[in-house]
Short mmCIF file of C-alpha atoms and ligand atoms in Angstrom, two decimals:
data_model
loop_
_atom_site.label_atom_id
_atom_site.label_comp_id
_atom_site.label_asym_id
_atom_site.label_seq_id
_atom_site.Cartn_x
_atom_site.Cartn_y
_atom_site.Cartn_z
CA MET K 1 -35.24 28.95 -37.58
CA GLN K 2 -37.42 25.61 -38.54
CA VAL K 3 -37.42 24.89 -42.44
CA THR K 4 -40.69 23.50 -44.22
CA PHE K 5 -40.95 21.94 -47.32
CA ASN K 6 -44.47 22.08 -49.18
CA ALA K 7 -46.57 21.93 -52.45
CA ASN K 8 -49.62 24.01 -53.29
CA TYR K 9 -49.44 26.06 -50.28
CA PHE K 10 -49.94 30.42 -50.55
CA PRO K 11 -48.85 32.28 -47.78
CA THR K 12 -51.38 34.68 -46.09
CA GLU K 13 -48.77 36.88 -44.21
CA GLY K 14 -45.03 37.63 -44.21
CA ALA K 15 -42.99 38.29 -47.20
CA ILE K 16 -42.85 36.12 -50.63
CA VAL K 17 -39.19 34.96 -51.82
CA VAL K 18 -39.61 34.86 -56.03
CA PRO K 19 -36.42 33.82 -57.44
CA ILE K 20 -35.34 35.23 -60.97
CA PHE K 21 -32.59 33.76 -63.15
CA GLU K 22 -29.71 36.54 -64.92
CA GLY K 23 -30.77 38.90 -67.33
CA ASN K 24 -34.04 38.96 -65.94
CA ASP K 25 -35.01 35.78 -67.07
CA PHE K 26 -38.47 35.23 -65.37
CA THR K 27 -39.25 31.54 -63.31
CA ALA K 28 -42.25 30.32 -63.02
CA PRO K 29 -43.65 31.57 -59.83
CA ALA K 30 -41.93 35.21 -61.09
CA ASN K 31 -44.74 35.11 -64.10
CA GLN K 32 -46.96 33.97 -61.70
CA ILE K 33 -47.01 36.75 -58.91
CA ASN K 34 -46.13 39.31 -61.78
CA GLU K 35 -49.51 38.48 -62.93
CA LYS K 36 -51.25 38.83 -59.59
CA THR K 37 -49.80 41.92 -59.07
CA GLY K 38 -50.62 43.74 -62.13
CA GLY K 39 -46.98 43.82 -63.39
CA ALA K 40 -45.17 44.59 -60.23
CA ILE K 41 -42.15 42.53 -60.80
CA SER K 42 -41.57 43.75 -64.42
CA ARG K 43 -41.84 47.25 -63.26
CA ALA K 44 -39.79 46.90 -60.24
CA VAL K 45 -37.03 45.22 -62.47
CA GLU K 46 -37.14 47.73 -64.96
CA HIS K 47 -36.84 50.52 -62.62
CA SER K 48 -33.98 48.96 -60.37
CA SER K 49 -30.27 47.68 -60.83
CA PHE K 50 -31.61 44.00 -60.26
CA THR K 51 -31.05 41.93 -63.12
CA GLY K 52 -31.22 38.28 -61.53
CA LYS K 53 -27.23 38.08 -60.93
CA SER K 54 -26.43 34.90 -58.52
CA GLY K 55 -27.43 37.11 -55.06
CA ASP K 56 -29.23 40.04 -55.88
CA LEU K 57 -32.10 41.28 -53.81
CA LEU K 58 -34.49 43.41 -54.43
CA ASP K 59 -37.64 44.48 -52.09
CA ILE K 60 -40.91 45.26 -53.43
CA TYR K 61 -43.15 46.46 -50.72
CA ALA K 62 -46.90 45.90 -49.86
CA PRO K 63 -47.70 44.93 -53.31
CA THR K 64 -50.86 45.40 -54.52
CA GLY K 65 -53.24 42.52 -55.32
CA LEU K 66 -51.14 40.65 -51.96
CA ASN K 67 -52.04 40.47 -48.72
CA LEU K 68 -48.62 40.44 -48.06
CA SER K 69 -45.40 43.01 -46.38
CA ARG K 70 -43.32 42.49 -49.38
CA ILE K 71 -41.82 40.52 -52.24
CA ILE K 72 -38.32 39.58 -51.94
CA LEU K 73 -36.38 39.45 -55.41
CA ILE K 74 -33.68 37.02 -55.53
CA GLY K 75 -31.28 36.27 -58.46
CA LEU K 76 -30.77 32.73 -59.38
CA GLY K 77 -27.50 33.67 -61.92
CA LYS K 78 -27.60 31.52 -64.84
CA LYS K 79 -29.56 27.89 -64.98
CA GLU K 80 -26.52 26.16 -66.18
CA ASP K 81 -23.97 27.59 -63.42
CA ALA K 82 -26.23 26.61 -60.17
CA THR K 83 -23.38 24.21 -57.70
CA GLU K 84 -24.50 23.35 -53.92
CA LYS K 85 -21.94 26.04 -52.83
CA SER K 86 -23.45 28.56 -54.85
CA VAL K 87 -26.94 28.04 -53.94
CA SER K 88 -26.42 27.77 -50.69
CA GLU K 89 -24.83 31.18 -50.90
CA ILE K 90 -27.75 32.69 -52.12
CA GLY K 91 -29.69 31.41 -49.45
CA THR K 92 -27.13 32.75 -46.80
CA LYS K 93 -27.82 36.08 -48.32
CA LEU K 94 -31.57 36.20 -47.86
CA ALA K 95 -31.27 34.97 -44.29
CA THR K 96 -29.26 37.96 -43.85
CA LYS K 97 -31.82 40.22 -45.16
CA ILE K 98 -34.68 38.74 -43.22
CA SER K 99 -32.66 38.96 -40.09
CA TYR K 100 -33.10 42.57 -39.73
CA GLY K 101 -36.61 42.56 -41.52
CA PRO K 102 -39.83 42.93 -39.78
CA GLU K 103 -41.38 39.75 -40.94
CA SER K 104 -41.25 36.37 -38.72
CA SER K 105 -43.14 34.31 -41.71
CA ILE K 106 -40.91 33.94 -45.06
CA THR K 107 -42.31 31.63 -48.13
CA VAL K 108 -39.98 30.63 -50.81
CA LEU K 109 -41.36 29.70 -54.43
CA PHE K 110 -39.13 27.20 -55.99
CA ASN K 111 -42.24 25.59 -57.14
CA ASN K 112 -41.60 24.54 -60.96
CA ILE K 113 -38.33 25.95 -61.29
CA ASN K 114 -35.77 23.66 -63.08
CA LEU K 115 -31.95 24.00 -63.38
CA ASP K 116 -29.75 22.45 -65.71
CA ASN K 117 -27.87 20.41 -62.85
CA MET K 118 -29.92 20.64 -59.96
CA LYS K 119 -33.63 18.83 -59.48
CA ASN K 120 -35.45 21.31 -57.87
CA HIS K 121 -35.78 19.44 -54.61
CA GLU K 122 -31.47 20.09 -54.44
CA LEU K 123 -32.22 23.42 -55.45
CA ALA K 124 -34.63 24.05 -52.82
CA VAL K 125 -32.67 22.54 -49.44
CA HIS K 126 -28.93 23.91 -50.77
CA PHE K 127 -30.46 27.40 -50.59
CA SER K 128 -32.19 26.49 -47.07
CA VAL K 129 -29.20 25.12 -45.88
CA GLY K 130 -27.37 28.20 -46.61
CA ALA K 131 -30.23 30.31 -45.12
CA LEU K 132 -30.20 28.22 -42.03
CA LEU K 133 -26.64 28.39 -41.62
CA ARG K 134 -26.83 32.09 -41.77
CA SER K 135 -29.55 32.18 -39.25
CA TYR K 136 -27.38 31.24 -36.24
CA ARG K 137 -27.22 33.56 -33.08
CA PHE K 138 -25.93 32.90 -29.66
CA ASN K 139 -27.67 35.29 -27.65
CA LYS K 140 -27.56 32.77 -24.22
CA TYR K 141 -25.46 35.76 -22.14
CA LYS K 142 -27.56 38.82 -23.14
CA THR K 143 -30.11 39.82 -20.62
CA GLN K 144 -31.64 42.43 -22.11
CA LEU K 145 -32.32 41.94 -26.15
CA LYS K 146 -33.17 44.58 -28.00
CA GLU K 147 -36.43 43.97 -29.44
CA ALA K 148 -34.68 43.92 -33.10
CA GLN K 149 -32.30 41.02 -31.65
CA LYS K 150 -35.55 39.04 -30.21
CA LYS K 151 -36.86 38.75 -33.95
CA LYS K 152 -36.84 35.33 -34.99
CA ILE K 153 -38.55 33.61 -37.97
CA ASN K 154 -40.72 31.52 -36.63
CA GLU K 155 -41.78 30.30 -40.31
CA PHE K 156 -39.49 29.44 -43.15
CA MET K 157 -41.28 28.03 -45.92
CA VAL K 158 -40.29 26.16 -48.90
CA ILE K 159 -42.65 25.38 -51.96
CA VAL K 160 -40.96 22.66 -54.13
CA ASP K 161 -42.65 20.44 -56.73
CA GLN K 162 -42.05 16.95 -54.06
CA PRO K 163 -42.01 17.67 -50.96
CA GLN K 164 -41.03 14.39 -49.78
CA ALA K 165 -37.95 14.29 -52.00
CA ALA K 166 -37.24 17.74 -50.74
CA ASP K 167 -37.52 16.16 -47.01
CA GLU K 168 -35.82 13.06 -47.56
CA PHE K 169 -32.60 15.29 -49.02
CA PHE K 170 -32.64 17.65 -46.37
CA HIS K 171 -32.13 14.78 -43.22
CA ARG K 172 -28.35 14.64 -44.45
CA TYR K 173 -28.09 18.28 -44.48
CA SER K 174 -30.37 19.08 -41.09
CA SER K 175 -27.88 16.60 -39.30
CA ILE K 176 -24.65 18.43 -40.57
CA VAL K 177 -26.53 21.95 -39.43
CA GLU K 178 -26.98 20.30 -35.97
CA GLY K 179 -23.01 19.43 -35.87
CA VAL K 180 -22.07 23.14 -37.02
CA PHE K 181 -23.94 24.63 -34.59
CA PHE K 182 -22.76 22.32 -31.99
CA ALA K 183 -19.44 23.17 -32.68
CA ARG K 184 -20.31 26.68 -33.03
CA ASN K 185 -21.81 26.84 -29.58
CA LEU K 186 -18.77 25.32 -27.88
CA MET K 187 -16.61 27.79 -29.50
CA CYS K 188 -18.73 30.72 -28.06
CA GLU K 189 -18.68 29.99 -24.52
CA PRO K 190 -16.62 31.76 -22.68
CA PRO K 191 -13.71 30.22 -21.33
CA ASN K 192 -14.75 30.71 -17.69
CA VAL K 193 -17.76 28.45 -18.56
CA LEU K 194 -15.98 26.04 -21.21
CA HIS K 195 -12.60 24.64 -19.72
CA PRO K 196 -11.32 21.22 -20.65
CA LYS K 197 -13.96 19.41 -17.88
CA SER K 198 -17.12 21.04 -18.52
CA MET K 199 -16.43 20.54 -22.74
CA ALA K 200 -15.62 16.87 -21.72
CA LYS K 201 -19.06 16.77 -20.17
CA GLU K 202 -20.56 18.51 -23.08
CA LEU K 203 -19.01 15.96 -26.00
CA ALA K 204 -19.96 13.11 -23.65
CA GLU K 205 -23.70 14.20 -24.18
CA LEU K 206 -23.02 12.53 -27.75
CA SER K 207 -23.74 9.36 -26.26
CA ASN K 208 -27.41 10.35 -26.38
CA LEU K 209 -26.85 9.84 -30.27
CA GLY K 210 -25.23 6.54 -30.06
CA VAL K 211 -21.50 7.80 -29.96
CA LYS K 212 -19.16 5.91 -27.63
CA VAL K 213 -17.71 8.79 -25.39
CA ASP K 214 -14.71 7.55 -23.16
CA ILE K 215 -12.74 10.28 -21.21
CA ILE K 216 -8.87 9.77 -20.28
CA ASN K 217 -8.05 11.83 -17.43
CA GLU K 218 -4.96 13.04 -15.73
CA LYS K 219 -4.62 10.07 -13.88
CA ASP K 220 -4.82 8.02 -16.86
CA MET K 221 -2.59 9.78 -18.96
CA GLU K 222 0.35 9.61 -16.27
CA LYS K 223 -0.43 5.90 -16.28
CA LEU K 224 -0.18 6.01 -20.34
CA GLY K 225 2.93 8.29 -20.40
CA MET K 226 0.98 11.26 -22.01
CA ASN K 227 3.79 14.12 -20.54
CA ALA K 228 3.03 16.17 -23.34
CA ILE K 229 -0.44 16.77 -22.86
CA LEU K 230 0.19 16.84 -19.17
CA ALA K 231 2.75 19.37 -19.61
CA VAL K 232 0.49 22.11 -21.28
CA GLY K 233 -2.10 21.92 -18.71
CA LYS K 234 0.09 21.91 -15.94
CA GLY K 235 -0.22 25.64 -15.39
CA SER K 236 -4.04 25.21 -14.86
CA GLU K 237 -6.52 25.21 -12.38
CA CYS K 238 -8.57 22.79 -14.77
CA GLU K 239 -7.96 19.32 -15.27
CA SER K 240 -6.66 18.16 -18.89
CA GLN K 241 -9.18 15.80 -20.65
CA LEU K 242 -8.46 13.58 -23.86
CA VAL K 243 -11.87 12.49 -25.04
CA VAL K 244 -12.34 10.04 -27.51
CA MET K 245 -15.50 9.69 -29.46
CA GLN K 246 -16.24 6.61 -31.49
CA TRP K 247 -18.86 6.35 -34.23
CA ASN K 248 -19.36 2.62 -35.36
CA GLY K 249 -21.91 2.84 -38.19
CA GLY K 250 -19.78 0.94 -40.30
CA THR K 251 -19.10 -3.00 -40.46
CA ASP K 252 -17.44 -4.61 -38.04
CA HIS K 253 -13.49 -4.91 -38.02
CA GLU K 254 -13.50 -2.30 -41.02
CA ALA K 255 -10.44 0.02 -39.87
CA PRO K 256 -11.84 3.82 -38.68
CA LEU K 257 -11.20 6.98 -40.02
CA ALA K 258 -9.72 9.24 -37.87
CA PHE K 259 -10.15 13.14 -36.81
CA VAL K 260 -7.91 14.36 -33.71
CA GLY K 261 -8.47 18.39 -32.51
CA LYS K 262 -6.76 20.48 -30.93
CA GLY K 263 -8.57 21.92 -27.74
CA VAL K 264 -6.89 24.49 -26.11
CA THR K 265 -9.94 26.29 -24.18
CA PHE K 266 -7.63 29.30 -23.75
CA ASP K 267 -4.57 30.18 -24.67
CA THR K 268 -2.68 32.81 -22.78
CA GLY K 269 0.85 31.54 -24.06
CA GLY K 270 1.56 30.46 -20.72
CA ILE K 271 5.12 31.48 -19.50
CA SER K 272 5.79 33.07 -22.86
CA LEU K 273 2.72 35.09 -22.31
CA LYS K 274 0.96 36.57 -25.64
CA PRO K 275 0.31 40.26 -25.34
CA PRO K 276 -3.08 41.82 -24.41
CA PRO K 277 -4.81 42.93 -27.62
CA LYS K 278 -7.35 39.82 -28.99
CA MET K 279 -6.14 37.65 -26.19
CA ASP K 280 -10.28 36.98 -25.53
CA GLU K 281 -10.07 35.15 -29.17
CA MET K 282 -7.70 32.42 -27.54
CA LYS K 283 -11.31 31.13 -26.53
CA TYR K 284 -11.14 30.09 -29.79
CA ASP K 285 -8.16 28.09 -29.49
CA MET K 286 -10.47 24.60 -29.06
CA GLY K 287 -11.73 25.14 -32.58
CA GLY K 288 -10.40 21.93 -34.02
CA ALA K 289 -11.90 20.15 -30.96
CA ALA K 290 -14.96 21.85 -31.53
CA ALA K 291 -14.80 20.86 -35.39
CA VAL K 292 -14.31 17.07 -34.59
CA ALA K 293 -16.97 16.82 -32.10
CA GLY K 294 -19.45 18.28 -34.19
CA LEU K 295 -18.61 15.84 -37.20
CA MET K 296 -19.38 13.15 -34.84
CA LYS K 297 -22.70 14.98 -34.03
CA SER K 298 -23.70 15.20 -37.79
CA LEU K 299 -22.32 11.54 -38.46
CA ALA K 300 -24.22 10.09 -35.50
CA GLY K 301 -27.44 11.88 -36.27
CA ARG K 302 -27.36 10.69 -39.44
CA LYS K 303 -26.24 7.60 -39.06
CA ALA K 304 -23.46 7.21 -41.08
CA LYS K 305 -22.33 4.17 -42.41
CA VAL K 306 -18.85 4.59 -41.26
CA ASN K 307 -16.56 3.85 -38.78
CA VAL K 308 -15.21 7.03 -37.54
CA VAL K 309 -12.95 7.84 -33.96
CA GLY K 310 -12.74 11.48 -32.79
CA VAL K 311 -9.93 12.40 -30.40
CA VAL K 312 -9.46 15.72 -28.90
CA GLY K 313 -6.86 16.91 -26.63
CA LEU K 314 -8.40 19.16 -24.13
CA VAL K 315 -6.15 21.89 -22.03
CA GLU K 316 -5.99 25.09 -20.68
CA ASN K 317 -2.38 26.59 -21.51
CA MET K 318 -1.89 28.78 -18.40
CA PRO K 319 1.31 30.95 -16.51
CA ASP K 320 1.68 29.93 -13.06
CA ALA K 321 4.26 28.41 -10.72
CA ALA K 322 3.61 25.07 -11.74
CA ALA K 323 3.81 25.65 -15.68
CA TYR K 324 5.93 24.31 -18.09
CA ARG K 325 8.80 26.55 -19.09
CA PRO K 326 10.79 27.50 -22.06
CA GLY K 327 13.73 25.10 -21.77
CA ASP K 328 11.84 22.04 -20.25
CA ILE K 329 12.34 18.62 -21.78
CA ILE K 330 9.31 16.50 -22.05
CA LYS K 331 9.12 12.86 -22.81
CA THR K 332 6.08 11.89 -25.12
CA LEU K 333 3.74 8.94 -25.30
CA SER K 334 5.40 7.76 -28.45
CA GLY K 335 8.75 8.14 -26.52
CA GLN K 336 10.56 10.61 -28.51
CA THR K 337 11.54 14.09 -26.43
CA ILE K 338 10.41 17.95 -26.98
CA GLU K 339 12.98 20.43 -25.52
CA VAL K 340 10.22 23.30 -25.21
CA LEU K 341 11.55 26.88 -26.32
CA ASN K 342 8.01 28.55 -26.29
CA THR K 343 5.31 27.60 -24.43
CA ASP K 344 3.18 29.65 -26.75
CA ALA K 345 3.58 26.59 -29.23
CA GLU K 346 1.67 24.62 -27.22
CA GLY K 347 -1.00 22.96 -29.57
CA ARG K 348 1.55 20.93 -31.45
CA VAL K 349 2.54 19.82 -28.05
CA VAL K 350 -0.64 18.24 -27.22
CA LEU K 351 -1.25 16.99 -30.63
CA ALA K 352 1.90 15.29 -30.36
CA ASP K 353 0.34 12.88 -27.91
CA ALA K 354 -3.12 12.63 -29.31
CA LEU K 355 -1.82 11.76 -32.67
CA TRP K 356 0.44 9.16 -31.20
CA TYR K 357 -2.17 7.73 -29.32
CA THR K 358 -4.83 7.68 -31.93
CA GLN K 359 -2.65 5.92 -34.40
CA SER K 360 -1.31 3.16 -31.66
CA LYS K 361 -5.19 2.69 -29.95
CA PHE K 362 -7.13 2.46 -33.32
CA SER K 363 -5.00 1.66 -36.23
CA PRO K 364 -6.77 3.94 -38.65
CA LYS K 365 -7.26 4.21 -42.11
CA PHE K 366 -5.55 7.53 -41.79
CA MET K 367 -5.78 10.40 -39.41
CA ILE K 368 -6.92 14.18 -40.19
CA ASP K 369 -5.98 16.59 -37.43
CA LEU K 370 -7.56 20.15 -36.96
CA ALA K 371 -6.00 23.07 -35.17
CA THR K 372 -5.79 26.76 -34.80
CA LEU K 373 -2.25 25.98 -34.96
CA THR K 374 -0.22 28.99 -35.84
CA GLY K 375 -0.67 32.45 -36.49
CA SER K 376 1.85 32.37 -39.53
CA MET K 377 -1.16 30.62 -41.19
CA VAL K 378 -3.70 33.40 -40.63
CA VAL K 379 -0.60 35.64 -42.35
CA ALA K 380 -0.22 33.17 -45.20
CA LEU K 381 -3.37 32.51 -46.41
CA GLY K 382 -6.42 35.13 -44.60
CA ASN K 383 -9.41 34.06 -43.79
CA LYS K 384 -10.39 32.46 -47.45
CA TYR K 385 -8.48 29.04 -47.12
CA ALA K 386 -7.43 26.75 -44.39
CA GLY K 387 -3.41 25.38 -44.72
CA MET K 388 -3.65 21.83 -45.70
CA PHE K 389 -0.44 19.63 -44.63
CA SER K 390 0.17 15.85 -45.70
CA ASN K 391 2.17 12.89 -46.34
CA ASP K 392 -0.31 11.31 -48.71
CA GLU K 393 -1.43 12.76 -52.17
CA SER K 394 -4.87 10.88 -52.41
CA LEU K 395 -6.23 12.58 -49.02
CA VAL K 396 -4.66 16.14 -50.35
CA HIS K 397 -6.91 15.66 -53.78
CA LYS K 398 -9.99 14.62 -51.78
CA LEU K 399 -9.97 17.40 -49.35
CA PHE K 400 -9.07 19.87 -52.02
CA GLN K 401 -12.43 18.85 -54.07
CA SER K 402 -14.58 18.38 -50.49
CA GLY K 403 -13.24 22.15 -49.68
CA GLN K 404 -14.10 23.45 -53.60
CA GLU K 405 -17.78 22.07 -53.17
CA THR K 406 -18.74 23.10 -49.54
CA GLY K 407 -16.73 26.56 -49.73
CA GLU K 408 -14.94 25.24 -46.89
CA HIS K 409 -11.66 25.33 -48.89
CA VAL K 410 -8.12 24.38 -48.19
CA TRP K 411 -5.19 24.63 -49.98
CA GLN K 412 -1.64 22.39 -49.98
CA MET K 413 1.31 23.66 -48.69
CA PRO K 414 4.75 22.29 -48.59
CA MET K 415 6.27 19.66 -47.02
CA ASP K 416 10.07 19.00 -47.13
CA ASP K 417 13.06 17.86 -45.03
CA ARG K 418 14.73 21.34 -44.78
CA TYR K 419 11.44 22.59 -43.02
CA ASP K 420 11.99 19.30 -40.93
CA LYS K 421 15.77 19.96 -40.26
CA ASP K 422 14.63 23.22 -38.75
CA ILE K 423 13.14 21.72 -35.49
CA ASP K 424 16.15 19.09 -34.66
CA SER K 425 16.96 20.04 -30.91
CA LYS K 426 20.38 20.38 -29.90
CA ILE K 427 19.64 18.16 -26.47
CA ALA K 428 16.29 16.45 -27.36
CA ASP K 429 14.45 14.87 -30.21
CA VAL K 430 12.93 17.93 -31.56
CA LYS K 431 12.04 21.81 -30.54
CA ASN K 432 8.63 22.86 -30.17
CA THR K 433 9.54 26.18 -32.39
CA GLY K 434 11.91 26.35 -35.54
CA ALA K 435 14.21 29.65 -36.09
CA ASN K 436 13.92 30.39 -40.14
CA GLY K 437 10.26 31.37 -40.74
CA ALA K 438 7.97 29.17 -42.23
CA GLY K 439 6.07 29.02 -38.73
CA SER K 440 3.29 27.44 -39.87
CA ILE K 441 5.33 24.68 -41.85
CA THR K 442 7.84 23.41 -39.03
CA ALA K 443 5.02 22.91 -37.08
CA ALA K 444 3.25 20.68 -39.43
CA HIS K 445 6.75 19.31 -39.43
CA PHE K 446 6.58 19.00 -35.75
CA LEU K 447 2.94 16.72 -36.14
CA LYS K 448 4.50 14.59 -38.75
CA ARG K 449 6.93 13.23 -36.42
CA PHE K 450 4.10 12.00 -34.16
CA THR K 451 1.91 10.49 -36.53
CA ASN K 452 4.37 7.17 -37.08
CA ASN K 453 3.83 7.46 -41.12
CA VAL K 454 0.27 6.72 -41.13
CA PRO K 455 -1.97 8.34 -44.00
CA TRP K 456 -2.24 12.14 -42.37
CA ALA K 457 -3.30 15.49 -43.31
CA HIS K 458 -3.19 18.42 -41.04
CA LEU K 459 -5.41 21.25 -41.50
CA ASP K 460 -4.11 24.49 -39.88
CA ILE K 461 -7.71 26.24 -39.27
CA ALA K 462 -6.14 29.55 -37.47
CA GLY K 463 -7.23 31.92 -40.26
CA THR K 464 -10.81 30.20 -41.17
CA ALA K 465 -12.17 29.20 -37.37
CA TRP K 466 -13.78 32.44 -36.75
CA THR K 467 -13.04 35.62 -38.76
CA ASP K 468 -13.52 39.34 -38.24
CA GLU K 469 -14.65 39.55 -41.82
CA PRO K 470 -18.19 38.69 -42.34
CA ASN K 471 -18.20 35.15 -43.56
CA PRO K 472 -21.24 34.38 -45.93
CA TYR K 473 -22.39 31.33 -43.53
CA SER K 474 -21.42 32.56 -40.00
CA GLY K 475 -21.47 36.72 -40.36
CA THR K 476 -18.40 37.56 -37.55
CA LEU K 477 -19.35 34.34 -34.74
CA PRO K 478 -17.19 31.23 -35.18
CA THR K 479 -17.74 29.41 -38.10
CA GLY K 480 -17.80 25.69 -37.56
CA PHE K 481 -14.82 25.37 -39.74
CA GLY K 482 -14.43 21.46 -40.74
CA VAL K 483 -17.70 19.86 -39.88
CA ARG K 484 -19.19 20.69 -43.24
CA LEU K 485 -15.85 20.05 -45.31
CA LEU K 486 -15.45 16.61 -43.43
CA ASP K 487 -18.80 15.32 -43.35
CA HIS K 488 -18.94 16.09 -47.37
CA PHE K 489 -15.57 14.54 -47.57
CA ILE K 490 -16.85 11.18 -45.85
CA HIS K 491 -20.05 11.04 -47.81
CA LYS K 492 -18.52 11.50 -51.05
CA TYR K 493 -15.56 9.38 -50.40
CA TYR K 494 -15.98 6.75 -47.97
CA GLU K 495 -19.28 5.83 -47.16
CA LYS K 496 -21.36 2.77 -48.94
N1 BES F 501 -3.49 29.24 -30.79
C1 BES F 501 -2.15 29.96 -31.28
C2 BES F 501 -2.20 30.33 -32.97
C3 BES F 501 -3.26 31.04 -33.19
C4 BES F 501 -2.68 32.69 -33.34
C5 BES F 501 -4.39 31.05 -33.68
C6 BES F 501 -3.86 33.46 -33.60
C7 BES F 501 -5.14 31.90 -34.35
C8 BES F 501 -5.09 32.89 -34.13
C9 BES F 501 -0.92 29.19 -31.26
O1 BES F 501 -1.08 28.50 -29.91
C10 BES F 501 0.32 29.86 -30.99
O2 BES F 501 0.11 30.65 -30.27
N2 BES F 501 1.37 29.91 -32.09
C11 BES F 501 2.39 30.69 -32.07
C12 BES F 501 3.48 29.59 -32.30
C13 BES F 501 4.90 30.49 -32.22
C14 BES F 501 5.11 30.57 -30.76
C15 BES F 501 5.78 29.37 -32.56
C16 BES F 501 2.18 31.87 -33.19
O3 BES F 501 1.72 31.15 -34.02
O4 BES F 501 2.42 33.03 -32.70
MN1 MN F 502 -0.42 29.54 -28.51
ZN1 ZN F 503 -2.78 27.66 -29.01
#
């Protein structure tokens, strides 16, 4: 779907979208179209339950006086309530509706609409971004698409007071959308196609945007002493990869912000094999790495004025004669030893080396890792919030705030030495599972031991990276969770 902003334009085909405030308070375009149609809008709202509440929708088919298939009334809510998030979510609702409608051309009338705390062009852009994000499809493996699935919106025209202001404001967001779609595309790919090497190859394409991409292969890892990542990948036919992506849009010598992603391209559990139900979903176990890659794409696409490094550990966790076992002890890059009690707790083992490498190589301002790390996170917070664990209250505040503003919510979870004790091993430094519940928290404490006390936050996105319950922005496809959150976080707090 392509979004264009225009002024002084009236469509001759397709559907027209007309916003109305809560309490059926007509906007300027609503009055204009109502007049053109001999009062069709007044009559329609009178005879329906439409009230103009945020996200309300109502169809008026084949309106007299217009050569259009329908008018779609859309509720904008109260003038004083609009936020980036609320307006985007109204856009997602329209996108869902038009995706199964007959029209391929949509015109949204935002001209002469003014809100209390949002400019006309901002309203138009936030709305369009929501619609764009929700329009995402992944049909590349469908060879027999039904007519309805083939349908595309060829024209999504948004009428605004100042198209140029809208275009300029849209620039950053269209780059974010590219980043989100990149993350989702990587996640949708099946695990026989997307494995550590092919994923590394996809990430290497970011160099076209000016991202410096370095790939550390197994031979390099052996030299460096990354035995934790190597251990997890041992049972796989595919070679493990550590991919380092650098975007240097800031000033020289300025310490970078670091983002680290868990990239398990498929997690069978290894020798501690998972049960069959929903095991296919473990192709999404690279969602943290996908989010980091999507973030890099967004930052580079919009030439963000900031230095950022993204590091992702890509492995496949398989059962095999060569696989690592429960009972194994691994010497990590940090020098600390891990006793493996469960090969299915592999994400933290991969991140142990990735985190240590990141802080020692780049001396970043802080590190934020994203990982589909624990099933217990899904039990605790479901798909509405990601769990946030941190040793730095300022990061916690900024991330929480960014979550509230983008709709990619994060909720702080406790960290406490009493949980840390749970992962002391009898014969090594640390074991990879605790035994007293709180699985997400002990996993976070495990990671903390590999941060070298650099300011750090861990986002457990196990519940938010994809959802069974339809998500406003992505339906039941992967969300790309983290890209919008972190682009916002960087833009708001770290870009000059
Ligand atoms: N990738 C899984 C976590 C996961 C499970 C994410 C379901 C999303 C949905 C992770 O590698 C894992 O298997 N964790 C185990 C840890 C346990 C063995 C200590 C878990 O959560 O069960
Ligand atoms: Mn696992
Ligand atoms: Zn996993």
